[in-house]
XYZ file of N, CA and C in Angstrom:
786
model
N 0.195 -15.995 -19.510
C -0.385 -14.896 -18.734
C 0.721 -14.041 -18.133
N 0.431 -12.851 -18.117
C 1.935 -11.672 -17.970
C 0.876 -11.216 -16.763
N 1.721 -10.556 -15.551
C 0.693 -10.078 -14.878
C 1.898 -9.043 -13.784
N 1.710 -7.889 -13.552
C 2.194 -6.946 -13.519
C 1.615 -6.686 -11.618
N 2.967 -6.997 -10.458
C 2.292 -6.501 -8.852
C 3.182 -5.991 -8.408
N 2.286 -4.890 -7.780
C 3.257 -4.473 -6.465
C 2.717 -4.861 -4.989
N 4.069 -3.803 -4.188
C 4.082 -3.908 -2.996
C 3.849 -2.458 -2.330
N 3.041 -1.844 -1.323
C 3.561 -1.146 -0.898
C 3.132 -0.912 0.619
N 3.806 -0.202 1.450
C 3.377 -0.161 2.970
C 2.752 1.156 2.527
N 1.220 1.450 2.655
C 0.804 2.589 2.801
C 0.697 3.784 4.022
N 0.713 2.828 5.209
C 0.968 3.994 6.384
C -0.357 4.441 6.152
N -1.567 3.540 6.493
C -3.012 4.501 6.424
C -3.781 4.420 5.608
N -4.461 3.098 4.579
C -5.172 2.768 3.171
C -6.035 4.148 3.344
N -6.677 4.679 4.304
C -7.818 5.795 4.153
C -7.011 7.163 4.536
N -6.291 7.805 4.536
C -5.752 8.710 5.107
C -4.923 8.631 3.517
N -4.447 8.242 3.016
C -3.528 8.264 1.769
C -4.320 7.404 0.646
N -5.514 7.483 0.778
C -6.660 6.758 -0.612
C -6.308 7.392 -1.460
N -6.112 9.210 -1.970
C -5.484 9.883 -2.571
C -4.537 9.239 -3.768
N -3.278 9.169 -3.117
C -1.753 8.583 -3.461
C -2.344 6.851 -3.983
N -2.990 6.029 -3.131
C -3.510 4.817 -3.726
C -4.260 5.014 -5.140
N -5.298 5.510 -5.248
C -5.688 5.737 -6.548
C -4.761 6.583 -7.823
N -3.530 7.580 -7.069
C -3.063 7.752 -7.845
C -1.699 6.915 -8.700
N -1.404 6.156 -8.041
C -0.888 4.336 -8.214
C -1.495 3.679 -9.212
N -2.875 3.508 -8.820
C -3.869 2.647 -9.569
C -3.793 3.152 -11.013
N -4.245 4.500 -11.376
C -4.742 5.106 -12.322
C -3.350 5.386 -13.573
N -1.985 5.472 -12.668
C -0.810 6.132 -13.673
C -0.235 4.915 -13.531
N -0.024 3.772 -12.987
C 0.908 2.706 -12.672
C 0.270 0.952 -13.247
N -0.883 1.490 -13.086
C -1.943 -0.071 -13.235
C -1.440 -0.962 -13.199
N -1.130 -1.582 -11.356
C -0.370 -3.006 -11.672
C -2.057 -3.792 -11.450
N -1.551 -5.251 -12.151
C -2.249 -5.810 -11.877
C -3.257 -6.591 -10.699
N -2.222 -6.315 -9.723
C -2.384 -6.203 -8.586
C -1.511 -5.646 -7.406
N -1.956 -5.176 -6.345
C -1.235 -4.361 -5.699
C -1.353 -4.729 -3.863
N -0.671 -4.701 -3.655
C -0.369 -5.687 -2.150
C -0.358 -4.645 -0.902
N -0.776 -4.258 -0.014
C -0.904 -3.052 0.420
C -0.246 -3.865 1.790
N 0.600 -2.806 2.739
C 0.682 -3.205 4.126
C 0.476 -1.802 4.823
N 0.069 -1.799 6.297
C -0.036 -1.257 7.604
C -1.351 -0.273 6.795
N -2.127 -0.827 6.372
C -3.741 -0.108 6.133
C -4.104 0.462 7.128
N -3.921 0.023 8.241
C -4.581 0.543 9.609
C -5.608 0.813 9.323
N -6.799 0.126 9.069
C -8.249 -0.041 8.562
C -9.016 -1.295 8.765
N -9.974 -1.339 9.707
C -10.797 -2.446 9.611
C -11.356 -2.784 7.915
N -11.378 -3.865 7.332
C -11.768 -4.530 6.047
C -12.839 -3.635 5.451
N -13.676 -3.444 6.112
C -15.149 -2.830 5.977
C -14.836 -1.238 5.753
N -13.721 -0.689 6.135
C -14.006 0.863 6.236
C -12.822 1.111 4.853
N -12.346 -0.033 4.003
C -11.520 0.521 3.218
C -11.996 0.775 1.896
N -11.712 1.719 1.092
C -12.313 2.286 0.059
C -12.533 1.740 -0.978
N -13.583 0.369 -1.023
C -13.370 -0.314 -2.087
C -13.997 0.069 -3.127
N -15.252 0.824 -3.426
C -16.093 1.262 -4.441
C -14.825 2.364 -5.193
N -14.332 3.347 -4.484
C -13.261 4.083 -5.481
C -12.156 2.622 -6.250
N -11.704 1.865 -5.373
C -11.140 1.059 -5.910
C -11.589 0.309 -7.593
N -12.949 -0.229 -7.306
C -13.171 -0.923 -8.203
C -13.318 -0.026 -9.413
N -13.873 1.151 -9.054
C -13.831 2.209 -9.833
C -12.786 2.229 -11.330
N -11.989 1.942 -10.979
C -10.462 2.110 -11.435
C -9.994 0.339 -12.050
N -10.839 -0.464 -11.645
C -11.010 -1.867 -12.166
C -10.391 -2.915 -11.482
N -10.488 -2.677 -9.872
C -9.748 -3.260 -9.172
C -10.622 -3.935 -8.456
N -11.595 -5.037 -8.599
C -12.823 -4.773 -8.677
C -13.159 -6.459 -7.452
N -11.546 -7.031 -6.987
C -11.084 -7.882 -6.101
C -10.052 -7.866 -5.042
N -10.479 -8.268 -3.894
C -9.797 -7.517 -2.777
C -9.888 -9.279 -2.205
N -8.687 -8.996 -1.157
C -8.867 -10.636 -0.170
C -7.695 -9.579 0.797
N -8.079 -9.125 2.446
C -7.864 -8.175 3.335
C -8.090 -9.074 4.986
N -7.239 -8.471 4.982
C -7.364 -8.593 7.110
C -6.763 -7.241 7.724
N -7.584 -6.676 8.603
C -7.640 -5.743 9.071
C -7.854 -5.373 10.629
N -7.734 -4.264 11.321
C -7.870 -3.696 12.347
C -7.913 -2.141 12.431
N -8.497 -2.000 13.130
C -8.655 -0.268 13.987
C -6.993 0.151 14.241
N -6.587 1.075 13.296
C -5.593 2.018 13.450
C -4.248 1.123 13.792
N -3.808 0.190 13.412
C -2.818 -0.486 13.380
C -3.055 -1.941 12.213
N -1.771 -1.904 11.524
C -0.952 -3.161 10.867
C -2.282 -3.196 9.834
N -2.836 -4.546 9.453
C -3.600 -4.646 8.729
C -2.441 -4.537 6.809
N -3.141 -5.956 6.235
C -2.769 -6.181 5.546
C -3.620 -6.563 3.912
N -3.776 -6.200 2.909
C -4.398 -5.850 1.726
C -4.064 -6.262 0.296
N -4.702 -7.305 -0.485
C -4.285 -7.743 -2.104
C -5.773 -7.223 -2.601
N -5.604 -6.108 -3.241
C -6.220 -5.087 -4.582
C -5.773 -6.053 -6.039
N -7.212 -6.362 -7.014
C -6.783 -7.303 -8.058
C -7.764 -6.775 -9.001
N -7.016 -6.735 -10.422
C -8.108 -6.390 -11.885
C -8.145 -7.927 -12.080
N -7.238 -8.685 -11.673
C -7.548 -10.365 -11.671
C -8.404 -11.195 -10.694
N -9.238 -11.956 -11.147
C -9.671 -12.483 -10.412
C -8.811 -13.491 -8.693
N -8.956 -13.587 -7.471
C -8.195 -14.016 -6.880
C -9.392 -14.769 -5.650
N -8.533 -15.520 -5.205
C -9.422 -16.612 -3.902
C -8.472 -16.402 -2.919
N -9.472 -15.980 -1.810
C -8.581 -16.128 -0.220
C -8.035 -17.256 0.144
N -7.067 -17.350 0.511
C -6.205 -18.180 0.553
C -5.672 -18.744 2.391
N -6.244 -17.452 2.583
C -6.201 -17.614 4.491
C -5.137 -16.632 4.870
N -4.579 -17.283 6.230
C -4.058 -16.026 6.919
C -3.410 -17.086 8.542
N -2.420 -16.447 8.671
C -1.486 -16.482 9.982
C -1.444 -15.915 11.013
N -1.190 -16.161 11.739
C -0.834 -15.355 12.950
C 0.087 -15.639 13.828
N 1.319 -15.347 12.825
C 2.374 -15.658 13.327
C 3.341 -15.416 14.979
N 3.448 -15.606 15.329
C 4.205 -15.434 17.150
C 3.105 -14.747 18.020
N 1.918 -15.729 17.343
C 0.687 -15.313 18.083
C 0.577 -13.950 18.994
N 0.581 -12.842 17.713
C 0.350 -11.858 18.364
C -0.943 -11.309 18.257
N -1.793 -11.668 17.261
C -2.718 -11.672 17.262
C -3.359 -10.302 16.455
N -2.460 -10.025 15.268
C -1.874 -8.590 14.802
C -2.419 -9.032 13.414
N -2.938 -8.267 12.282
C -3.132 -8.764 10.899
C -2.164 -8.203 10.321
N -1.203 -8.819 10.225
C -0.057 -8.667 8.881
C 0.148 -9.735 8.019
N -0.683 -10.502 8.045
C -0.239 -11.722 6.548
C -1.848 -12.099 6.504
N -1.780 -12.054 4.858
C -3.108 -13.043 4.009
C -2.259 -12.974 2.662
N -3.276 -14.463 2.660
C -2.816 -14.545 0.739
C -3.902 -14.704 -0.084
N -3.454 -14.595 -1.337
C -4.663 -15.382 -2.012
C -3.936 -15.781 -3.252
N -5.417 -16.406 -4.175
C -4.683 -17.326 -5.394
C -5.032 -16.951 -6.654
N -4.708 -16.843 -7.581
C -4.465 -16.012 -8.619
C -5.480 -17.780 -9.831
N -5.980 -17.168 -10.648
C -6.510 -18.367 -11.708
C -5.252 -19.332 -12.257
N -4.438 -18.610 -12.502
C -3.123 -19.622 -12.552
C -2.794 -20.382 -11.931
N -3.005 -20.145 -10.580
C -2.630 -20.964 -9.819
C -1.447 -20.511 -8.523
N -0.952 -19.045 -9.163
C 0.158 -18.434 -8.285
C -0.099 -18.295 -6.729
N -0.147 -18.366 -6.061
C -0.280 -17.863 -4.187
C 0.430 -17.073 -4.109
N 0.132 -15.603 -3.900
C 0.866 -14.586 -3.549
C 0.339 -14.393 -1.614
N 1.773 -14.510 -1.191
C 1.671 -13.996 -0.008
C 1.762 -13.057 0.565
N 1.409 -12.204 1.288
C 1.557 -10.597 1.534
C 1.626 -10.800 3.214
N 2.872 -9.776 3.704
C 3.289 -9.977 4.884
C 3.662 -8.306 5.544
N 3.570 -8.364 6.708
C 3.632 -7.394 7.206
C 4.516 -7.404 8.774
N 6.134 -7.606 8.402
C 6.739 -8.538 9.427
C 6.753 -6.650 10.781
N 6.925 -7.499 11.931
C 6.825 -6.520 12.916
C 8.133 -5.631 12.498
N 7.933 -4.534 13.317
C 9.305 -3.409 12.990
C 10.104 -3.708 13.968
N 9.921 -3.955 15.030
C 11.173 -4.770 16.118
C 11.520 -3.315 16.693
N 10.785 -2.257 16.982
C 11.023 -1.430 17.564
C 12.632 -0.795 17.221
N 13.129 0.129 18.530
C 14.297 0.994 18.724
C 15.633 0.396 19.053
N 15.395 -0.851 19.858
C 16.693 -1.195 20.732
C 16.920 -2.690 20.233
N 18.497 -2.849 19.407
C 18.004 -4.462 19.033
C 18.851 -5.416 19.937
N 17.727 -5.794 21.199
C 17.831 -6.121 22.161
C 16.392 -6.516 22.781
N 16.061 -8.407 22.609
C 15.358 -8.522 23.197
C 14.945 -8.644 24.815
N 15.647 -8.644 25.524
C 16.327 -8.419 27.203
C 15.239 -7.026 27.479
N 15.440 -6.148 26.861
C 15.045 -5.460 27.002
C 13.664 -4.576 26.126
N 13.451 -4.792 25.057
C 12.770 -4.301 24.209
C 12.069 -5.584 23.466
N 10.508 -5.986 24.330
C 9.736 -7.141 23.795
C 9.700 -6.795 22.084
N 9.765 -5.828 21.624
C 8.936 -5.764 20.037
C 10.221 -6.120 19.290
N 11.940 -6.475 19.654
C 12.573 -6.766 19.196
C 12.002 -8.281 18.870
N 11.814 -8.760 20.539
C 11.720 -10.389 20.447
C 11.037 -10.989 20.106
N 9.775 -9.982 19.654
C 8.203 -10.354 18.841
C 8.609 -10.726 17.383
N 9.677 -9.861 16.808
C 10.005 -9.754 15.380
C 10.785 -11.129 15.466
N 11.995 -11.064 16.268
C 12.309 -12.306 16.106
C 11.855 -13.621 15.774
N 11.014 -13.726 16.683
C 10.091 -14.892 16.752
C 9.067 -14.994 15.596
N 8.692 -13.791 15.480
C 7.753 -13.723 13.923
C 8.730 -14.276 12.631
N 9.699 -13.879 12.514
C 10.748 -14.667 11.431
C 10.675 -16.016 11.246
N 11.196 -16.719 13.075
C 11.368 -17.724 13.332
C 10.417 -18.339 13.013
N 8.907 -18.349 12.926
C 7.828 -19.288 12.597
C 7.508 -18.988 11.406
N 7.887 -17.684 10.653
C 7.730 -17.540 8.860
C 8.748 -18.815 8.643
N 9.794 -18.908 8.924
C 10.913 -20.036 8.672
C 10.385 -21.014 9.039
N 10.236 -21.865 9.921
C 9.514 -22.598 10.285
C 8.489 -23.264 9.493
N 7.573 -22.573 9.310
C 6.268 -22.949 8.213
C 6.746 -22.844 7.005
N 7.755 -22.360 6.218
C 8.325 -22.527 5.129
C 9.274 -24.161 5.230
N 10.138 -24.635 5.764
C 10.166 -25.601 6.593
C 9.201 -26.731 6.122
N 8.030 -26.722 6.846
C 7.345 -28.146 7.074
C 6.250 -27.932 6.190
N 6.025 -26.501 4.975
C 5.297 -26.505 3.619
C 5.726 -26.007 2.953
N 6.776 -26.626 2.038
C 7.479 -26.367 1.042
C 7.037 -25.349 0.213
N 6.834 -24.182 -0.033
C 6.247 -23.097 -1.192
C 6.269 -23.589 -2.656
N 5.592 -23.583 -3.469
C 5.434 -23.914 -4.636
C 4.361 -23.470 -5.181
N 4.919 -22.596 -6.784
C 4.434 -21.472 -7.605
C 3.763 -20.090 -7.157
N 4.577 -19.613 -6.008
C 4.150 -18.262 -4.768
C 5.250 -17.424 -5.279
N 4.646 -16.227 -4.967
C 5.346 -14.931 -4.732
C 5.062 -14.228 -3.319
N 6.077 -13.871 -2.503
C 6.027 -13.353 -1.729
C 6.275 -12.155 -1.464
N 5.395 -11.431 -0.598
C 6.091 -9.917 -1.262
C 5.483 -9.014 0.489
N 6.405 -7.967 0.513
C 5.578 -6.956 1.284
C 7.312 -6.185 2.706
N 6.078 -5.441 3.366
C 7.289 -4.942 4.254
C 8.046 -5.970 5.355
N 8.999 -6.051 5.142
C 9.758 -7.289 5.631
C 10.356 -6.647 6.951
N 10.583 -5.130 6.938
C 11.319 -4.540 7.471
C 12.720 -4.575 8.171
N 13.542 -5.212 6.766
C 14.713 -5.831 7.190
C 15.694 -5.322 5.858
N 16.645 -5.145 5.609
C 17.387 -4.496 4.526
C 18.412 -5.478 4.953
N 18.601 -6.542 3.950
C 19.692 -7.539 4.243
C 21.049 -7.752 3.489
N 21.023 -6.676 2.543
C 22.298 -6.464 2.144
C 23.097 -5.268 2.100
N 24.295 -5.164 2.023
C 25.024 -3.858 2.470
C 24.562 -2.651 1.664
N 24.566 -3.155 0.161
C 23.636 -1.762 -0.380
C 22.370 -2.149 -0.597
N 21.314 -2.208 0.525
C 20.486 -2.327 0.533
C 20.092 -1.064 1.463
N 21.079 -0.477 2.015
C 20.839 0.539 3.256
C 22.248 1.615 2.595
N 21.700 2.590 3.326
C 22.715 4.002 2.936
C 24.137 3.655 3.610
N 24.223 3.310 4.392
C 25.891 3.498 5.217
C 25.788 1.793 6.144
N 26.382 1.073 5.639
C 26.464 -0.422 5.954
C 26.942 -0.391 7.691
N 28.056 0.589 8.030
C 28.685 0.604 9.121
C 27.930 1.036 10.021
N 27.580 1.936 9.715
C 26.702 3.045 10.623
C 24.975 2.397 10.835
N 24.693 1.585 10.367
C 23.501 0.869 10.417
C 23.711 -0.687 10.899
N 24.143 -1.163 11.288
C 24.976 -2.337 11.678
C 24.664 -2.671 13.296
N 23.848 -1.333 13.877
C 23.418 -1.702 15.114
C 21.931 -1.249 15.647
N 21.406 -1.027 14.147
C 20.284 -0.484 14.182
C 19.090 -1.037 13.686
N 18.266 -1.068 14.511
C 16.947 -2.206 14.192
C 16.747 -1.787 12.241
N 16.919 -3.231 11.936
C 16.408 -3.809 10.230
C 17.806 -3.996 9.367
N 18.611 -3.839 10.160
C 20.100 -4.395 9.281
C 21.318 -4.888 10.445
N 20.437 -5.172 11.404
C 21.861 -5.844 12.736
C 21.837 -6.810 12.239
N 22.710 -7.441 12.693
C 23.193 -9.266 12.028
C 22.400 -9.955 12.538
N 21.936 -10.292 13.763
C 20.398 -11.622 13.713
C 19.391 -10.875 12.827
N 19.174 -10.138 12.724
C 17.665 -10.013 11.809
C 17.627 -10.403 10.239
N 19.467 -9.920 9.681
C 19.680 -10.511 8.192
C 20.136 -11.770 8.168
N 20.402 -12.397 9.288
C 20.716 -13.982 9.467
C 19.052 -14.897 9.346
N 18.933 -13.656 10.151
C 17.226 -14.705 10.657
C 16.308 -14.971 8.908
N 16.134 -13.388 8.586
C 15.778 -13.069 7.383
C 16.124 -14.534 6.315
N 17.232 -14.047 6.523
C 18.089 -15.190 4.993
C 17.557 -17.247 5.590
N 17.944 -16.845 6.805
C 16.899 -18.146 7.228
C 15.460 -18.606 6.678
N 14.727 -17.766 6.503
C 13.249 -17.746 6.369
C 13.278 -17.562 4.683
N 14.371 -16.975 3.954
C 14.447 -17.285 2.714
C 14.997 -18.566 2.280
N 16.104 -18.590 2.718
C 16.543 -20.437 2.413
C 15.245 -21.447 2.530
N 14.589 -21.296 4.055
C 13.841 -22.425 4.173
C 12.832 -22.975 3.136
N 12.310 -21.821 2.225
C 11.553 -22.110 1.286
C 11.915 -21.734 -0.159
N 13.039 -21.857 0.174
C 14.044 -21.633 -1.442
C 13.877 -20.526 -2.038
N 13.420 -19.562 -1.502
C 12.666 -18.179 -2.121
C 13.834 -17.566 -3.048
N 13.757 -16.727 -4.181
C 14.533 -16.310 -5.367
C 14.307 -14.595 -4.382
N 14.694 -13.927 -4.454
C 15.199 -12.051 -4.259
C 14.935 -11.984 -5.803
N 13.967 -11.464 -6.032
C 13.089 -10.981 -7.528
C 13.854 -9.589 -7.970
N 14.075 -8.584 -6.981
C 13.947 -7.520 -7.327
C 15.249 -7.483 -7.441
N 16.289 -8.488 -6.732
C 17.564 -8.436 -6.582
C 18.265 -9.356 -7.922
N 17.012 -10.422 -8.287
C 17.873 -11.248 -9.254
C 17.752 -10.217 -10.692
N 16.777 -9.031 -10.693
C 16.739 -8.347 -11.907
C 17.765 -6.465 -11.528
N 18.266 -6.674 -10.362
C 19.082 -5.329 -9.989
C 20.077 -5.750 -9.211
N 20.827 -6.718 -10.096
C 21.938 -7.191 -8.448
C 22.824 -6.317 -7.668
N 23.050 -5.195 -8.528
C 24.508 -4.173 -8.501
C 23.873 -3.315 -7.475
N 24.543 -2.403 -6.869
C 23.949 -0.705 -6.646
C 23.276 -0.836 -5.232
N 23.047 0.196 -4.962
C 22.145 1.050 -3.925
C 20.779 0.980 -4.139
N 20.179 0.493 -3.050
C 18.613 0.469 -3.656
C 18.064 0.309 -2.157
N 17.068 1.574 -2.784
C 16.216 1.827 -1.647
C 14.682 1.479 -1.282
N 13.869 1.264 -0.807
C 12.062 1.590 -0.628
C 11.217 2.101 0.509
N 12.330 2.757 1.548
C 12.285 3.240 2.332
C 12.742 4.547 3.111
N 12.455 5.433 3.090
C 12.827 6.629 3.456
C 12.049 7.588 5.301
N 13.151 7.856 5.751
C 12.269 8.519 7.328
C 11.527 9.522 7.066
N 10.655 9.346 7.521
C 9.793 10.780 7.828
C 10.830 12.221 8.449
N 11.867 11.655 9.277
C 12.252 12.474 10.454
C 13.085 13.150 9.094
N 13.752 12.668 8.271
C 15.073 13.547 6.811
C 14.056 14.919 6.266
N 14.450 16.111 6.818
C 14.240 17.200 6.062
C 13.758 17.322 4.887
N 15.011 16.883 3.929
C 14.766 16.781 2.893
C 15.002 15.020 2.324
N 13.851 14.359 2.257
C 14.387 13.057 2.266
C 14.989 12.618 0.840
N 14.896 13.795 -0.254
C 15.583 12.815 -1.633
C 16.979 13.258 -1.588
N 17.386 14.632 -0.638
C 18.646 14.732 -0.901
C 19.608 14.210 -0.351
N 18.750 13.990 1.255
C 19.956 13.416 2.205
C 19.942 11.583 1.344
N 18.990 10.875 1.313
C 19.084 9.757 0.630
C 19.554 8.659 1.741
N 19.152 8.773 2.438
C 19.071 8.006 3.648
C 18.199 6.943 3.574
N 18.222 5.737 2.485
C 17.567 5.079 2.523
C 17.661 3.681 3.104
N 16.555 2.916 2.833
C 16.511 0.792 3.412
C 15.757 0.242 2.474
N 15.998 -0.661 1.675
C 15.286 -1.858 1.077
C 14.731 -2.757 1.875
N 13.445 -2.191 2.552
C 12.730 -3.030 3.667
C 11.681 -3.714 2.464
N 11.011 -3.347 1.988
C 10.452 -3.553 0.965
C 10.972 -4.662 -0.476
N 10.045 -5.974 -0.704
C 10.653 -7.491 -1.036
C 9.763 -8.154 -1.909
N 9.988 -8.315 -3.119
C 9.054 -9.703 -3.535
C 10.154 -10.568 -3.909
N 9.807 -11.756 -3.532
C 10.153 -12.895 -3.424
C 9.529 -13.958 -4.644
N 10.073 -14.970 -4.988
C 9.386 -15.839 -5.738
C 10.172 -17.399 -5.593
N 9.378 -18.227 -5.693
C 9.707 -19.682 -5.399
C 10.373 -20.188 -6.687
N 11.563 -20.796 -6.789
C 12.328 -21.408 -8.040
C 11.416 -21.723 -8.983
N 10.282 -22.199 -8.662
C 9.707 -22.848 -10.205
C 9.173 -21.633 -10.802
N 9.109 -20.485 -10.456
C 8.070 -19.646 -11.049
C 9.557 -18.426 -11.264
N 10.296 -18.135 -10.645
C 11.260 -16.925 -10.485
C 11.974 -16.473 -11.687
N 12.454 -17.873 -12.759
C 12.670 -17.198 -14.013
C 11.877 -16.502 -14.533
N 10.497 -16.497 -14.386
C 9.133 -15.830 -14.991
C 9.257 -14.430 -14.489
N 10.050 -13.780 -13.265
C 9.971 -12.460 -12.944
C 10.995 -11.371 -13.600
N 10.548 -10.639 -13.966
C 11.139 -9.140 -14.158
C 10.811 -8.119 -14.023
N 11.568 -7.087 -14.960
C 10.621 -5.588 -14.767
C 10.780 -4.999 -13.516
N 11.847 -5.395 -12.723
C 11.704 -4.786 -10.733
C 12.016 -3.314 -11.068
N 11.352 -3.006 -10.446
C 11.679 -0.788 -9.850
C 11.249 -0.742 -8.792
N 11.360 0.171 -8.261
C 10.970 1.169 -7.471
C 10.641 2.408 -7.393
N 9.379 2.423 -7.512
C 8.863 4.000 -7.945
C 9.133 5.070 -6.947
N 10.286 5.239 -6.933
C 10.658 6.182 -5.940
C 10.200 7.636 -5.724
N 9.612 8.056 -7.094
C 8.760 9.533 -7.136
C 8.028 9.827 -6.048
N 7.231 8.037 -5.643
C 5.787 8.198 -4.988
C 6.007 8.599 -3.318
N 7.736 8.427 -2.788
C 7.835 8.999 -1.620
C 7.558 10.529 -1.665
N 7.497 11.637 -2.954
C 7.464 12.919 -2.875
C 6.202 13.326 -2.992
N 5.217 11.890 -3.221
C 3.818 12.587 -3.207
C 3.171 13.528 -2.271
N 1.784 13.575 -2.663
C 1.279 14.502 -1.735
C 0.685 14.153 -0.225
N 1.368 14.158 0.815
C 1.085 13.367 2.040
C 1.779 11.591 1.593
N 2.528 12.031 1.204
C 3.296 10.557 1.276
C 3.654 9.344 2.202
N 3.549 8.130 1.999
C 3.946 7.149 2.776
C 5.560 7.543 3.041
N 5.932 6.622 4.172
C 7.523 6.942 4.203
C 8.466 5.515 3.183
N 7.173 4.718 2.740
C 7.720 3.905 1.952
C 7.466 4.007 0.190
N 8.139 3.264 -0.777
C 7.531 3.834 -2.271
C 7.297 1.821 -2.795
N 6.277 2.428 -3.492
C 5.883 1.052 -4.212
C 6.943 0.390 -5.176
N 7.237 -0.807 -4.964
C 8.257 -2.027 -5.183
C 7.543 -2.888 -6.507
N 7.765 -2.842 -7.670
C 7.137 -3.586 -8.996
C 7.789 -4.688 -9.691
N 7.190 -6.271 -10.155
C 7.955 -6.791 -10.371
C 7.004 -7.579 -11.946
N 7.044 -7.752 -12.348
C 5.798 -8.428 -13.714
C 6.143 -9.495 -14.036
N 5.553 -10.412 -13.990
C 5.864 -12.240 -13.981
C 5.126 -12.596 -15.366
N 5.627 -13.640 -15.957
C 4.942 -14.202 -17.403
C 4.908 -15.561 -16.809
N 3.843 -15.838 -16.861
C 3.186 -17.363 -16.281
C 2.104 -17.561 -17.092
């Protein structure tokens, strides 16, 4: 079984349904992992969805914040859901694929402006949200999962535009790519997109605030699928559809693709 997913932070499942169907229709992954829907479950557009043959959903949601989303032409089973540093926020559900795969979909906090928890709780929320992703990787070993979604952490030097100049700035200071790489060790997780692009500059993230955001190129590889050793030789095919930041009303993030043979 070959099966073709992405990732992407939509910034709004109903406000950018548009750009989603136009994903669906020119891209057809097999399944597609959505983060920050900002949509209660019930108000997201599933009849256009299925439309298009996507015709399985497993979602946790809320009113105008976070909220997290797996869109499937495959059949899939809910798998449950976390709530990690008990914030009480929907950014993680999974579900299970007929194979048997568990794809996890995560939606780690942004840790705000100042990276400094002393002062700025949404630093120390993120923190702690790491710390118990690690943790529970830890004391349940992952096996035949893919993990994937906005991590909001860029943990290698070209993973971000200017290594120096970002070095004190929330999603590439040194506890967050320490913490990060923590929460990957603990469950042996493979860097999918990294074991098929090791070299180069690579982005999935771009500011709203850049003028012109393809020229200045100011980018972050916040954006991640992951896969557990037994399954990770099975991944390839990684891109980044970087076009989809120039869409029309665009996310500030672009969909992350990786296609597994299992």
């Amino acid at each position: 079984m070959s099966f073709t997913l992405a990732t992407w932070n939509i910034n709004s499942v109903r406000l950018r349904e548009p750009i989603v169907l136009k994903l669906l229709a020119e891209e057809g992954p097999d399944v597609l992992c959505l983060q920050e829907t900002k949509s209660p479950v019930e108000k997201i557009p599933l009849e256009q969805f299925a439309a298009l043959g996507y015709h399985h959903i497993v979602a946790r949601g809320q009113k105008g914040y976070n909220g997290v989303a797996i869109l499937s032409k495959l059949p899939i089973v809910d798998a449950g859901d976390r709530d990690f540093a008990a914030l009480g926020h929907a950014r993680h559900v999974s579900a299970t694929l007929e194979n048997g795969v568990t794809i996890q979909n995560f939606y780690v906090p942004a840790g705000g402006d100042e990276p400094n928890r002393e002062v700025n709780v949404k630093f120390g929320q993120k923190l702690d949200y790491l710390t118990e992703m690690r943790d529970w990787f830890h004391a349940e070993a992952p096996q035949k999962s893919i993990l994937v979604g906005d991590l909001n952490i860029a943990p290698r030097e070209d993973d971000v535009w200017s290594h120096k100049k970002l070095l004190k700035v929330v999603s590439h200071t040194p506890i967050e790519v320490e913490q990060l790489a923590q929460v990957q060790d603990a469950g042996k997780w493979v860097d999918i997109t990294r074991q098929d692009i090791p070299e180069g500059l690579l982005y999935s993230w771009w500011s709203y605030r850049a003028r012109d955001w393809d020229a200045a190129d100011k980018g972050r590889r916040l954006d991640h699928v992951w896969a557990t050793p037994d399954i990770a030789s099975a991944g390839h095919g990684s891109r980044v559809l970087r076009t989809a930041r120039g869409w029309e009303k665009p996310s500030d993030h672009a969909p992350v693709f990786a296609t597994f043979d299992l």
